[in-house]
mmCIF file with all atom_site columns, C-alpha atoms and ligand atoms in Angstrom:
data_model
loop_
_atom_site.group_PDB
_atom_site.id
_atom_site.type_symbol
_atom_site.label_atom_id
_atom_site.label_alt_id
_atom_site.label_comp_id
_atom_site.label_asym_id
_atom_site.label_entity_id
_atom_site.label_seq_id
_atom_site.pdbx_PDB_ins_code
_atom_site.Cartn_x
_atom_site.Cartn_y
_atom_site.Cartn_z
_atom_site.occupancy
_atom_site.B_iso_or_equiv
_atom_site.pdbx_formal_charge
_atom_site.auth_seq_id
_atom_site.auth_comp_id
_atom_site.auth_asym_id
_atom_site.auth_atom_id
_atom_site.pdbx_PDB_model_num
ATOM   1   C CA . MET A 1 1   ? -64.881 33.564 9.103   1.00 0.00 ? 1   MET A CA 1
ATOM   2   C CA . ASN A 1 2   ? -65.929 35.953 6.389   1.00 0.00 ? 2   ASN A CA 1
ATOM   3   C CA . ARG A 1 3   ? -69.631 35.577 5.727   1.00 0.00 ? 3   ARG A CA 1
ATOM   4   C CA . SER A 1 4   ? -69.982 38.512 3.343   1.00 0.00 ? 4   SER A CA 1
ATOM   5   C CA . ALA A 1 5   ? -69.561 36.439 0.185   1.00 0.00 ? 5   ALA A CA 1
ATOM   6   C CA . PRO A 1 6   ? -71.747 37.642 -2.655  1.00 0.00 ? 6   PRO A CA 1
ATOM   7   C CA . ASP A 1 7   ? -74.347 35.263 -4.020  1.00 0.00 ? 7   ASP A CA 1
ATOM   8   C CA . THR A 1 8   ? -72.441 33.942 -7.000  1.00 0.00 ? 8   THR A CA 1
ATOM   9   C CA . HIS A 1 9   ? -74.833 31.117 -7.754  1.00 0.00 ? 9   HIS A CA 1
ATOM   10  C CA . GLU A 1 10  ? -75.862 31.158 -11.392 1.00 0.00 ? 10  GLU A CA 1
ATOM   11  C CA . PRO A 1 11  ? -77.878 28.715 -13.430 1.00 0.00 ? 11  PRO A CA 1
ATOM   12  C CA . THR A 1 12  ? -75.575 26.124 -14.973 1.00 0.00 ? 12  THR A CA 1
ATOM   13  C CA . LEU A 1 13  ? -77.642 25.736 -18.147 1.00 0.00 ? 13  LEU A CA 1
ATOM   14  C CA . ASP A 1 14  ? -75.659 26.419 -21.308 1.00 0.00 ? 14  ASP A CA 1
ATOM   15  C CA . TYR A 1 15  ? -72.336 26.297 -19.452 1.00 0.00 ? 15  TYR A CA 1
ATOM   16  C CA . HIS A 1 16  ? -70.808 23.843 -21.877 1.00 0.00 ? 16  HIS A CA 1
ATOM   17  C CA . ASP A 1 17  ? -72.116 25.712 -24.911 1.00 0.00 ? 17  ASP A CA 1
ATOM   18  C CA . LEU A 1 18  ? -70.657 28.970 -23.615 1.00 0.00 ? 18  LEU A CA 1
ATOM   19  C CA . ALA A 1 19  ? -67.350 27.311 -22.833 1.00 0.00 ? 19  ALA A CA 1
ATOM   20  C CA . LEU A 1 20  ? -67.149 25.533 -26.181 1.00 0.00 ? 20  LEU A CA 1
ATOM   21  C CA . ALA A 1 21  ? -67.817 28.779 -28.046 1.00 0.00 ? 21  ALA A CA 1
ATOM   22  C CA . ALA A 1 22  ? -64.594 30.277 -26.714 1.00 0.00 ? 22  ALA A CA 1
ATOM   23  C CA . PRO A 1 23  ? -61.038 29.399 -27.717 1.00 0.00 ? 23  PRO A CA 1
ATOM   24  C CA . LYS A 1 24  ? -59.400 27.326 -24.987 1.00 0.00 ? 24  LYS A CA 1
ATOM   25  C CA . ALA A 1 25  ? -57.275 30.148 -23.574 1.00 0.00 ? 25  ALA A CA 1
ATOM   26  C CA . GLU A 1 26  ? -60.368 32.331 -23.104 1.00 0.00 ? 26  GLU A CA 1
ATOM   27  C CA . ARG A 1 27  ? -62.348 29.342 -21.816 1.00 0.00 ? 27  ARG A CA 1
ATOM   28  C CA . TYR A 1 28  ? -59.803 28.924 -19.027 1.00 0.00 ? 28  TYR A CA 1
ATOM   29  C CA . ALA A 1 29  ? -59.549 32.665 -18.337 1.00 0.00 ? 29  ALA A CA 1
ATOM   30  C CA . GLU A 1 30  ? -63.313 32.680 -17.787 1.00 0.00 ? 30  GLU A CA 1
ATOM   31  C CA . LEU A 1 31  ? -63.074 29.551 -15.609 1.00 0.00 ? 31  LEU A CA 1
ATOM   32  C CA . ARG A 1 32  ? -60.469 31.319 -13.461 1.00 0.00 ? 32  ARG A CA 1
ATOM   33  C CA . ARG A 1 33  ? -62.765 34.336 -13.087 1.00 0.00 ? 33  ARG A CA 1
ATOM   34  C CA . ARG A 1 34  ? -65.656 32.084 -12.111 1.00 0.00 ? 34  ARG A CA 1
ATOM   35  C CA . VAL A 1 35  ? -63.663 30.165 -9.521  1.00 0.00 ? 35  VAL A CA 1
ATOM   36  C CA . ALA A 1 36  ? -62.167 33.400 -8.144  1.00 0.00 ? 36  ALA A CA 1
ATOM   37  C CA . ALA A 1 37  ? -65.675 34.817 -7.655  1.00 0.00 ? 37  ALA A CA 1
ATOM   38  C CA . LEU A 1 38  ? -66.619 31.711 -5.687  1.00 0.00 ? 38  LEU A CA 1
ATOM   39  C CA . VAL A 1 39  ? -63.625 31.594 -3.353  1.00 0.00 ? 39  VAL A CA 1
ATOM   40  C CA . GLU A 1 40  ? -62.301 35.136 -2.939  1.00 0.00 ? 40  GLU A CA 1
ATOM   41  C CA . HIS A 1 41  ? -64.538 36.035 0.038   1.00 0.00 ? 41  HIS A CA 1
ATOM   42  C CA . GLU A 1 42  ? -64.490 32.645 1.728   1.00 0.00 ? 42  GLU A CA 1
ATOM   43  C CA . ASP A 1 43  ? -61.767 30.974 3.771   1.00 0.00 ? 43  ASP A CA 1
ATOM   44  C CA . ASP A 1 44  ? -63.301 27.567 4.413   1.00 0.00 ? 44  ASP A CA 1
ATOM   45  C CA . TRP A 1 45  ? -61.060 25.061 2.597   1.00 0.00 ? 45  TRP A CA 1
ATOM   46  C CA . LEU A 1 46  ? -63.808 22.499 2.106   1.00 0.00 ? 46  LEU A CA 1
ATOM   47  C CA . ALA A 1 47  ? -66.292 24.984 0.684   1.00 0.00 ? 47  ALA A CA 1
ATOM   48  C CA . ASN A 1 48  ? -63.680 26.426 -1.655  1.00 0.00 ? 48  ASN A CA 1
ATOM   49  C CA . LEU A 1 49  ? -62.419 23.089 -2.985  1.00 0.00 ? 49  LEU A CA 1
ATOM   50  C CA . ALA A 1 50  ? -65.992 21.834 -3.350  1.00 0.00 ? 50  ALA A CA 1
ATOM   51  C CA . ASN A 1 51  ? -67.067 24.895 -5.329  1.00 0.00 ? 51  ASN A CA 1
ATOM   52  C CA . ALA A 1 52  ? -63.896 24.807 -7.439  1.00 0.00 ? 52  ALA A CA 1
ATOM   53  C CA . ALA A 1 53  ? -64.521 21.154 -8.353  1.00 0.00 ? 53  ALA A CA 1
ATOM   54  C CA . ALA A 1 54  ? -68.168 21.920 -9.134  1.00 0.00 ? 54  ALA A CA 1
ATOM   55  C CA . GLU A 1 55  ? -67.300 24.910 -11.306 1.00 0.00 ? 55  GLU A CA 1
ATOM   56  C CA . VAL A 1 56  ? -64.673 22.962 -13.265 1.00 0.00 ? 56  VAL A CA 1
ATOM   57  C CA . PHE A 1 57  ? -67.122 20.118 -13.822 1.00 0.00 ? 57  PHE A CA 1
ATOM   58  C CA . ALA A 1 58  ? -69.956 22.448 -14.830 1.00 0.00 ? 58  ALA A CA 1
ATOM   59  C CA . TRP A 1 59  ? -67.902 24.703 -17.088 1.00 0.00 ? 59  TRP A CA 1
ATOM   60  C CA . LEU A 1 60  ? -65.539 22.420 -19.004 1.00 0.00 ? 60  LEU A CA 1
ATOM   61  C CA . PRO A 1 61  ? -67.074 20.178 -21.663 1.00 0.00 ? 61  PRO A CA 1
ATOM   62  C CA . HIS A 1 62  ? -66.705 16.406 -21.959 1.00 0.00 ? 62  HIS A CA 1
ATOM   63  C CA . LEU A 1 63  ? -65.918 15.712 -18.302 1.00 0.00 ? 63  LEU A CA 1
ATOM   64  C CA . ASN A 1 64  ? -67.291 12.731 -16.439 1.00 0.00 ? 64  ASN A CA 1
ATOM   65  C CA . TRP A 1 65  ? -65.290 13.398 -13.265 1.00 0.00 ? 65  TRP A CA 1
ATOM   66  C CA . ALA A 1 66  ? -63.486 16.372 -11.738 1.00 0.00 ? 66  ALA A CA 1
ATOM   67  C CA . GLY A 1 67  ? -62.065 16.740 -8.270  1.00 0.00 ? 67  GLY A CA 1
ATOM   68  C CA . PHE A 1 68  ? -59.253 16.790 -5.786  1.00 0.00 ? 68  PHE A CA 1
ATOM   69  C CA . TYR A 1 69  ? -57.197 14.184 -4.008  1.00 0.00 ? 69  TYR A CA 1
ATOM   70  C CA . LEU A 1 70  ? -55.594 15.538 -0.836  1.00 0.00 ? 70  LEU A CA 1
ATOM   71  C CA . MET A 1 71  ? -52.169 14.505 0.464   1.00 0.00 ? 71  MET A CA 1
ATOM   72  C CA . ARG A 1 72  ? -52.785 13.051 3.901   1.00 0.00 ? 72  ARG A CA 1
ATOM   73  C CA . ASP A 1 73  ? -50.143 11.100 5.814   1.00 0.00 ? 73  ASP A CA 1
ATOM   74  C CA . GLY A 1 74  ? -48.171 10.516 2.637   1.00 0.00 ? 74  GLY A CA 1
ATOM   75  C CA . GLU A 1 75  ? -50.966 9.191  0.448   1.00 0.00 ? 75  GLU A CA 1
ATOM   76  C CA . LEU A 1 76  ? -53.638 10.759 -1.714  1.00 0.00 ? 76  LEU A CA 1
ATOM   77  C CA . VAL A 1 77  ? -57.118 10.664 -0.200  1.00 0.00 ? 77  VAL A CA 1
ATOM   78  C CA . LEU A 1 78  ? -60.297 11.494 -2.089  1.00 0.00 ? 78  LEU A CA 1
ATOM   79  C CA . GLY A 1 79  ? -61.425 15.092 -1.578  1.00 0.00 ? 79  GLY A CA 1
ATOM   80  C CA . PRO A 1 80  ? -64.212 17.263 -2.986  1.00 0.00 ? 80  PRO A CA 1
ATOM   81  C CA . PHE A 1 81  ? -65.308 16.103 -6.436  1.00 0.00 ? 81  PHE A CA 1
ATOM   82  C CA . GLN A 1 82  ? -68.135 15.908 -8.950  1.00 0.00 ? 82  GLN A CA 1
ATOM   83  C CA . GLY A 1 83  ? -68.959 12.689 -10.720 1.00 0.00 ? 83  GLY A CA 1
ATOM   84  C CA . ARG A 1 84  ? -69.446 9.063  -9.800  1.00 0.00 ? 84  ARG A CA 1
ATOM   85  C CA . PRO A 1 85  ? -67.977 7.670  -6.574  1.00 0.00 ? 85  PRO A CA 1
ATOM   86  C CA . ALA A 1 86  ? -64.218 7.128  -6.897  1.00 0.00 ? 86  ALA A CA 1
ATOM   87  C CA . CYS A 1 87  ? -61.427 5.146  -5.276  1.00 0.00 ? 87  CYS A CA 1
ATOM   88  C CA . VAL A 1 88  ? -60.605 6.700  -1.924  1.00 0.00 ? 88  VAL A CA 1
ATOM   89  C CA . ARG A 1 89  ? -56.856 6.188  -1.444  1.00 0.00 ? 89  ARG A CA 1
ATOM   90  C CA . ILE A 1 90  ? -54.062 6.352  -4.040  1.00 0.00 ? 90  ILE A CA 1
ATOM   91  C CA . ARG A 1 91  ? -50.425 5.764  -3.161  1.00 0.00 ? 91  ARG A CA 1
ATOM   92  C CA . VAL A 1 92  ? -47.859 8.257  -4.393  1.00 0.00 ? 92  VAL A CA 1
ATOM   93  C CA . GLY A 1 93  ? -46.376 6.827  -7.581  1.00 0.00 ? 93  GLY A CA 1
ATOM   94  C CA . ARG A 1 94  ? -49.490 4.788  -8.414  1.00 0.00 ? 94  ARG A CA 1
ATOM   95  C CA . GLY A 1 95  ? -51.898 5.592  -11.233 1.00 0.00 ? 95  GLY A CA 1
ATOM   96  C CA . VAL A 1 96  ? -52.095 8.919  -13.003 1.00 0.00 ? 96  VAL A CA 1
ATOM   97  C CA . CYS A 1 97  ? -52.773 10.827 -9.786  1.00 0.00 ? 97  CYS A CA 1
ATOM   98  C CA . GLY A 1 98  ? -49.938 9.225  -7.862  1.00 0.00 ? 98  GLY A CA 1
ATOM   99  C CA . THR A 1 99  ? -47.578 9.796  -10.806 1.00 0.00 ? 99  THR A CA 1
ATOM   100 C CA . ALA A 1 100 ? -48.472 13.516 -10.879 1.00 0.00 ? 100 ALA A CA 1
ATOM   101 C CA . ALA A 1 101 ? -47.799 13.694 -7.130  1.00 0.00 ? 101 ALA A CA 1
ATOM   102 C CA . ALA A 1 102 ? -44.504 11.777 -7.381  1.00 0.00 ? 102 ALA A CA 1
ATOM   103 C CA . THR A 1 103 ? -43.128 13.711 -10.345 1.00 0.00 ? 103 THR A CA 1
ATOM   104 C CA . ARG A 1 104 ? -44.728 17.083 -9.517  1.00 0.00 ? 104 ARG A CA 1
ATOM   105 C CA . GLN A 1 105 ? -45.509 17.253 -13.217 1.00 0.00 ? 105 GLN A CA 1
ATOM   106 C CA . THR A 1 106 ? -48.919 17.543 -14.820 1.00 0.00 ? 106 THR A CA 1
ATOM   107 C CA . GLN A 1 107 ? -49.870 14.259 -16.459 1.00 0.00 ? 107 GLN A CA 1
ATOM   108 C CA . VAL A 1 108 ? -51.745 14.560 -19.772 1.00 0.00 ? 108 VAL A CA 1
ATOM   109 C CA . VAL A 1 109 ? -53.063 11.116 -20.714 1.00 0.00 ? 109 VAL A CA 1
ATOM   110 C CA . PRO A 1 110 ? -54.747 10.923 -24.146 1.00 0.00 ? 110 PRO A CA 1
ATOM   111 C CA . ASP A 1 111 ? -55.718 7.258  -23.671 1.00 0.00 ? 111 ASP A CA 1
ATOM   112 C CA . VAL A 1 112 ? -56.009 5.965  -20.132 1.00 0.00 ? 112 VAL A CA 1
ATOM   113 C CA . ASN A 1 113 ? -55.790 2.362  -21.339 1.00 0.00 ? 113 ASN A CA 1
ATOM   114 C CA . ALA A 1 114 ? -52.293 3.088  -22.655 1.00 0.00 ? 114 ALA A CA 1
ATOM   115 C CA . PHE A 1 115 ? -51.095 4.480  -19.294 1.00 0.00 ? 115 PHE A CA 1
ATOM   116 C CA . PRO A 1 116 ? -49.369 1.735  -17.297 1.00 0.00 ? 116 PRO A CA 1
ATOM   117 C CA . GLY A 1 117 ? -50.995 1.428  -13.891 1.00 0.00 ? 117 GLY A CA 1
ATOM   118 C CA . HIS A 1 118 ? -53.939 3.680  -14.633 1.00 0.00 ? 118 HIS A CA 1
ATOM   119 C CA . ILE A 1 119 ? -56.529 3.261  -11.880 1.00 0.00 ? 119 ILE A CA 1
ATOM   120 C CA . ALA A 1 120 ? -59.989 2.859  -13.403 1.00 0.00 ? 120 ALA A CA 1
ATOM   121 C CA . CYS A 1 121 ? -62.538 4.478  -11.098 1.00 0.00 ? 121 CYS A CA 1
ATOM   122 C CA . ASP A 1 122 ? -65.145 5.172  -13.768 1.00 0.00 ? 122 ASP A CA 1
ATOM   123 C CA . VAL A 1 123 ? -65.277 2.856  -16.776 1.00 0.00 ? 123 VAL A CA 1
ATOM   124 C CA . ARG A 1 124 ? -66.459 5.763  -18.934 1.00 0.00 ? 124 ARG A CA 1
ATOM   125 C CA . SER A 1 125 ? -63.118 7.577  -18.581 1.00 0.00 ? 125 SER A CA 1
ATOM   126 C CA . ARG A 1 126 ? -61.047 7.518  -21.782 1.00 0.00 ? 126 ARG A CA 1
ATOM   127 C CA . SER A 1 127 ? -58.600 10.382 -21.215 1.00 0.00 ? 127 SER A CA 1
ATOM   128 C CA . GLU A 1 128 ? -57.355 12.196 -18.148 1.00 0.00 ? 128 GLU A CA 1
ATOM   129 C CA . ILE A 1 129 ? -55.327 15.146 -16.897 1.00 0.00 ? 129 ILE A CA 1
ATOM   130 C CA . VAL A 1 130 ? -53.896 15.451 -13.396 1.00 0.00 ? 130 VAL A CA 1
ATOM   131 C CA . VAL A 1 131 ? -52.312 18.661 -12.100 1.00 0.00 ? 131 VAL A CA 1
ATOM   132 C CA . PRO A 1 132 ? -50.246 18.584 -8.901  1.00 0.00 ? 132 PRO A CA 1
ATOM   133 C CA . VAL A 1 133 ? -50.862 21.328 -6.348  1.00 0.00 ? 133 VAL A CA 1
ATOM   134 C CA . VAL A 1 134 ? -47.491 22.346 -4.872  1.00 0.00 ? 134 VAL A CA 1
ATOM   135 C CA . VAL A 1 135 ? -47.438 24.799 -1.953  1.00 0.00 ? 135 VAL A CA 1
ATOM   136 C CA . ASP A 1 136 ? -44.262 25.743 -0.070  1.00 0.00 ? 136 ASP A CA 1
ATOM   137 C CA . ASP A 1 137 ? -42.417 23.047 -2.019  1.00 0.00 ? 137 ASP A CA 1
ATOM   138 C CA . GLU A 1 138 ? -44.827 20.318 -0.834  1.00 0.00 ? 138 GLU A CA 1
ATOM   139 C CA . VAL A 1 139 ? -47.373 18.434 -2.926  1.00 0.00 ? 139 VAL A CA 1
ATOM   140 C CA . VAL A 1 140 ? -50.598 19.096 -1.005  1.00 0.00 ? 140 VAL A CA 1
ATOM   141 C CA . ALA A 1 141 ? -53.119 17.770 -3.532  1.00 0.00 ? 141 ALA A CA 1
ATOM   142 C CA . VAL A 1 142 ? -53.799 16.926 -7.139  1.00 0.00 ? 142 VAL A CA 1
ATOM   143 C CA . LEU A 1 143 ? -56.605 18.137 -9.392  1.00 0.00 ? 143 LEU A CA 1
ATOM   144 C CA . ASP A 1 144 ? -57.902 15.250 -11.517 1.00 0.00 ? 144 ASP A CA 1
ATOM   145 C CA . LEU A 1 145 ? -60.127 15.595 -14.582 1.00 0.00 ? 145 LEU A CA 1
ATOM   146 C CA . ASP A 1 146 ? -61.510 12.632 -16.513 1.00 0.00 ? 146 ASP A CA 1
ATOM   147 C CA . SER A 1 147 ? -63.147 12.731 -19.932 1.00 0.00 ? 147 SER A CA 1
ATOM   148 C CA . ALA A 1 148 ? -65.321 10.188 -21.672 1.00 0.00 ? 148 ALA A CA 1
ATOM   149 C CA . GLU A 1 149 ? -63.625 11.105 -24.968 1.00 0.00 ? 149 GLU A CA 1
ATOM   150 C CA . LEU A 1 150 ? -60.169 10.106 -26.128 1.00 0.00 ? 150 LEU A CA 1
ATOM   151 C CA . ALA A 1 151 ? -57.500 12.836 -26.183 1.00 0.00 ? 151 ALA A CA 1
ATOM   152 C CA . SER A 1 152 ? -59.652 15.514 -24.565 1.00 0.00 ? 152 SER A CA 1
ATOM   153 C CA . PHE A 1 153 ? -56.719 17.339 -23.027 1.00 0.00 ? 153 PHE A CA 1
ATOM   154 C CA . ASP A 1 154 ? -53.717 19.046 -24.576 1.00 0.00 ? 154 ASP A CA 1
ATOM   155 C CA . ASP A 1 155 ? -51.056 21.563 -23.674 1.00 0.00 ? 155 ASP A CA 1
ATOM   156 C CA . GLU A 1 156 ? -53.571 24.417 -23.541 1.00 0.00 ? 156 GLU A CA 1
ATOM   157 C CA . ASP A 1 157 ? -55.622 22.488 -20.984 1.00 0.00 ? 157 ASP A CA 1
ATOM   158 C CA . ARG A 1 158 ? -52.450 21.861 -19.005 1.00 0.00 ? 158 ARG A CA 1
ATOM   159 C CA . ALA A 1 159 ? -51.562 25.564 -19.006 1.00 0.00 ? 159 ALA A CA 1
ATOM   160 C CA . GLY A 1 160 ? -55.144 26.587 -18.183 1.00 0.00 ? 160 GLY A CA 1
ATOM   161 C CA . LEU A 1 161 ? -55.490 24.156 -15.296 1.00 0.00 ? 161 LEU A CA 1
ATOM   162 C CA . GLU A 1 162 ? -52.047 24.919 -13.879 1.00 0.00 ? 162 GLU A CA 1
ATOM   163 C CA . ALA A 1 163 ? -52.983 28.626 -13.854 1.00 0.00 ? 163 ALA A CA 1
ATOM   164 C CA . LEU A 1 164 ? -56.295 27.778 -12.190 1.00 0.00 ? 164 LEU A CA 1
ATOM   165 C CA . VAL A 1 165 ? -54.585 25.749 -9.486  1.00 0.00 ? 165 VAL A CA 1
ATOM   166 C CA . ALA A 1 166 ? -52.059 28.549 -8.867  1.00 0.00 ? 166 ALA A CA 1
ATOM   167 C CA . ALA A 1 167 ? -54.904 31.058 -8.460  1.00 0.00 ? 167 ALA A CA 1
ATOM   168 C CA . LEU A 1 168 ? -56.947 28.765 -6.219  1.00 0.00 ? 168 LEU A CA 1
ATOM   169 C CA . ALA A 1 169 ? -54.186 27.539 -3.897  1.00 0.00 ? 169 ALA A CA 1
ATOM   170 C CA . PRO A 1 170 ? -53.890 30.751 -1.795  1.00 0.00 ? 170 PRO A CA 1
ATOM   171 C CA . HIS A 1 171 ? -57.612 30.456 -0.964  1.00 0.00 ? 171 HIS A CA 1
ATOM   172 C CA . VAL A 1 172 ? -57.262 27.047 0.662   1.00 0.00 ? 172 VAL A CA 1
ATOM   173 C CA . ASP A 1 173 ? -56.028 26.324 4.194   1.00 0.00 ? 173 ASP A CA 1
ATOM   174 C CA . TRP A 1 174 ? -53.895 23.338 3.176   1.00 0.00 ? 174 TRP A CA 1
ATOM   175 C CA . ALA A 1 175 ? -52.810 22.531 6.728   1.00 0.00 ? 175 ALA A CA 1
ATOM   176 C CA . ARG A 1 176 ? -56.439 21.821 7.560   1.00 0.00 ? 176 ARG A CA 1
ATOM   177 C CA . ALA A 1 177 ? -57.271 20.232 4.211   1.00 0.00 ? 177 ALA A CA 1
ATOM   178 C CA . CYS A 1 178 ? -54.391 17.786 4.582   1.00 0.00 ? 178 CYS A CA 1
ATOM   179 C CA . ALA A 1 179 ? -54.950 16.985 8.275   1.00 0.00 ? 179 ALA A CA 1
ATOM   180 C CA . SER A 1 180 ? -55.994 13.372 8.720   1.00 0.00 ? 180 SER A CA 1
HETATM 181 N N1 . SME B 2 .   ? -57.615 7.438  -12.824 1.00 0.00 ? 201 SME B N1 1
HETATM 182 C C1 . SME B 2 .   ? -56.976 7.934  -11.636 1.00 0.00 ? 201 SME B C1 1
HETATM 183 C C2 . SME B 2 .   ? -57.740 7.541  -10.402 1.00 0.00 ? 201 SME B C2 1
HETATM 184 C C3 . SME B 2 .   ? -58.706 8.552  -9.942  1.00 0.00 ? 201 SME B C3 1
HETATM 185 S S1 . SME B 2 .   ? -60.114 8.572  -10.835 1.00 0.00 ? 201 SME B S1 1
HETATM 186 O O1 . SME B 2 .   ? -59.877 8.812  -12.228 1.00 0.00 ? 201 SME B O1 1
HETATM 187 C C4 . SME B 2 .   ? -61.222 9.619  -10.199 1.00 0.00 ? 201 SME B C4 1
HETATM 188 C C5 . SME B 2 .   ? -55.557 7.420  -11.557 1.00 0.00 ? 201 SME B C5 1
HETATM 189 O O2 . SME B 2 .   ? -55.142 6.598  -12.365 1.00 0.00 ? 201 SME B O2 1
HETATM 190 O O3 . SME B 2 .   ? -54.831 7.877  -10.678 1.00 0.00 ? 201 SME B O3 1
#
């Protein structure tokens, strides 16, 4: 266990203002740097996913929920997140999360009410993006972001979040994270 992690805690005030001031590509480049600083000296999967979810939630504007569902025994189980309590288990193929897991494709949903089978965990959610985490050709998790605004996410968000997930994945012990 590496306990030499630097103290990367910073006040979260003005996060959204800073993020909104930057074009989306730079906003996500900065988010990647922030998450990398949090996880690069730590190998505890729970700590790293928890801090990644917290950083995403703190940094990106308009979110009411951000977090991970972990693939455990063939279904998605709620993992580290920020936001209101959420549904715990989602079957592959169900809802936006289960669709991302089944198709291995990021789901960008501009209006959750227009997505057949959307699972409403937080009534405030209006739009959603779910990025599958694929490691060694297996879906190990999904990253789910909900927004209280319609059409919050576009192709730049998809690219930014897919790059974030790719950078984060090597810092997570997925065998442990996905053990039931
Ligand atoms: N809306 C998701 C369920 C998870 S919550 O949004 C946190 C879905 O349809 O899969």
